[in-house]
Amino acid sequence: MPRPPVSAVLITRDAERLLGPVLGALRWCEEILVVDSGSRDRTLEIAKTHGARILAHEFEGYGAQKAWAVSQAAHDWVLVVDGDEIVTEELREEIESRLERDAAGYAGFEVP
């Protein structure tokens, strides 16, 4: 069974330092959603060059901001990534493998 589509979701503000590699490591996702809360650096420019869908949302605190971002995702399976967190090739393979095998039997997975 093919794996279901995945939305990668990031909340950002002035995250240009590592954003390029972070987004590059997510190109396997069907959607990359960046929810930004007022960046003044190159964050939005970098996100655009990686094909991310960008939404502006006033920062409400980390939990609330991430929850709002997840609610805006296009797909049921959502990978929440921090703006300085690069998904390794091994993690990508594990996620895709698990979703291909087990997606129908689970509501989510936790990545330590």
XYZ file of C-alpha atoms in Angstrom:
112
model
C 0.000 0.000 0.000
C 1.458 3.417 -0.870
C 2.130 5.709 2.042
C -0.320 8.509 2.732
C 0.763 12.075 1.922
C 2.674 13.992 4.582
C 2.611 17.679 5.486
C 5.737 19.033 7.170
C 4.909 21.953 9.459
C 7.333 24.502 10.913
C 6.754 27.582 12.999
C 9.342 30.288 12.384
C 10.568 33.702 13.299
C 13.946 34.885 12.072
C 15.019 31.315 11.300
C 17.289 31.927 8.305
C 20.404 30.406 9.895
C 19.464 26.746 9.289
C 16.201 27.004 7.386
C 17.640 26.061 3.978
C 18.998 22.689 5.129
C 15.902 22.065 7.278
C 13.559 22.581 4.319
C 15.856 20.730 1.925
C 15.626 17.652 4.140
C 11.806 17.785 3.865
C 11.508 17.768 0.072
C 10.062 14.236 0.250
C 6.921 15.618 1.932
C 3.958 16.450 -0.259
C 3.525 19.776 1.542
C 5.869 22.029 3.482
C 3.986 24.600 5.540
C 5.847 27.440 7.224
C 3.865 29.462 9.761
C 5.796 32.646 10.423
C 5.315 35.161 13.211
C 6.999 38.283 11.887
C 10.430 37.369 10.561
C 12.664 40.297 9.661
C 15.484 38.265 8.147
C 15.518 36.059 5.003
C 13.230 33.369 6.467
C 10.329 33.985 4.060
C 12.615 34.262 1.030
C 14.272 30.945 1.892
C 10.908 29.279 2.486
C 9.654 30.475 -0.911
C 12.704 29.125 -2.732
C 11.960 25.707 -1.219
C 8.356 25.760 -2.398
C 6.849 26.089 1.051
C 3.348 27.348 1.610
C 3.713 30.311 3.952
C 1.142 31.600 6.411
C 1.532 34.517 8.792
C 0.194 34.066 12.311
C 0.865 36.107 15.433
C 2.859 34.092 17.946
C 0.633 32.643 20.690
C 3.214 30.527 22.510
C 4.923 27.410 21.214
C 2.165 24.895 21.894
C -0.654 27.059 20.586
C 1.352 28.159 17.548
C 2.224 24.581 16.599
C -1.371 23.458 17.139
C -2.633 26.240 14.871
C -0.033 25.337 12.243
C -1.038 21.665 12.319
C -4.691 22.668 11.870
C -3.714 24.431 8.633
C -1.951 21.398 7.114
C -3.383 19.965 3.914
C -2.837 16.305 4.865
C -3.855 14.088 7.780
C -0.287 12.958 8.477
C 1.744 15.876 9.796
C 5.417 15.997 10.703
C 6.118 18.909 13.055
C 9.716 20.102 12.760
C 11.514 22.939 14.531
C 13.274 25.577 12.437
C 16.677 24.205 13.458
C 15.838 20.482 13.245
C 17.127 18.626 10.192
C 15.380 15.331 9.399
C 18.072 12.762 8.650
C 17.870 10.368 5.735
C 17.482 7.507 8.236
C 14.535 9.217 9.919
C 12.898 9.923 6.551
C 13.245 6.258 5.588
C 11.801 5.151 8.929
C 8.819 7.507 8.636
C 8.043 6.464 5.076
C 8.424 2.779 5.905
C 6.176 3.016 8.957
C 3.516 4.916 7.049
C 3.558 2.394 4.196
C 3.170 -0.516 6.637
C 1.202 0.836 9.560
C -0.559 4.109 8.802
C -4.050 2.617 8.839
C -3.540 1.173 12.325
C -2.260 4.299 14.072
C -3.337 7.860 14.745
C 0.254 9.055 15.091
C 3.857 8.253 15.896
C 6.256 9.866 18.326
C 9.801 10.668 17.276
C 12.167 10.890 20.246
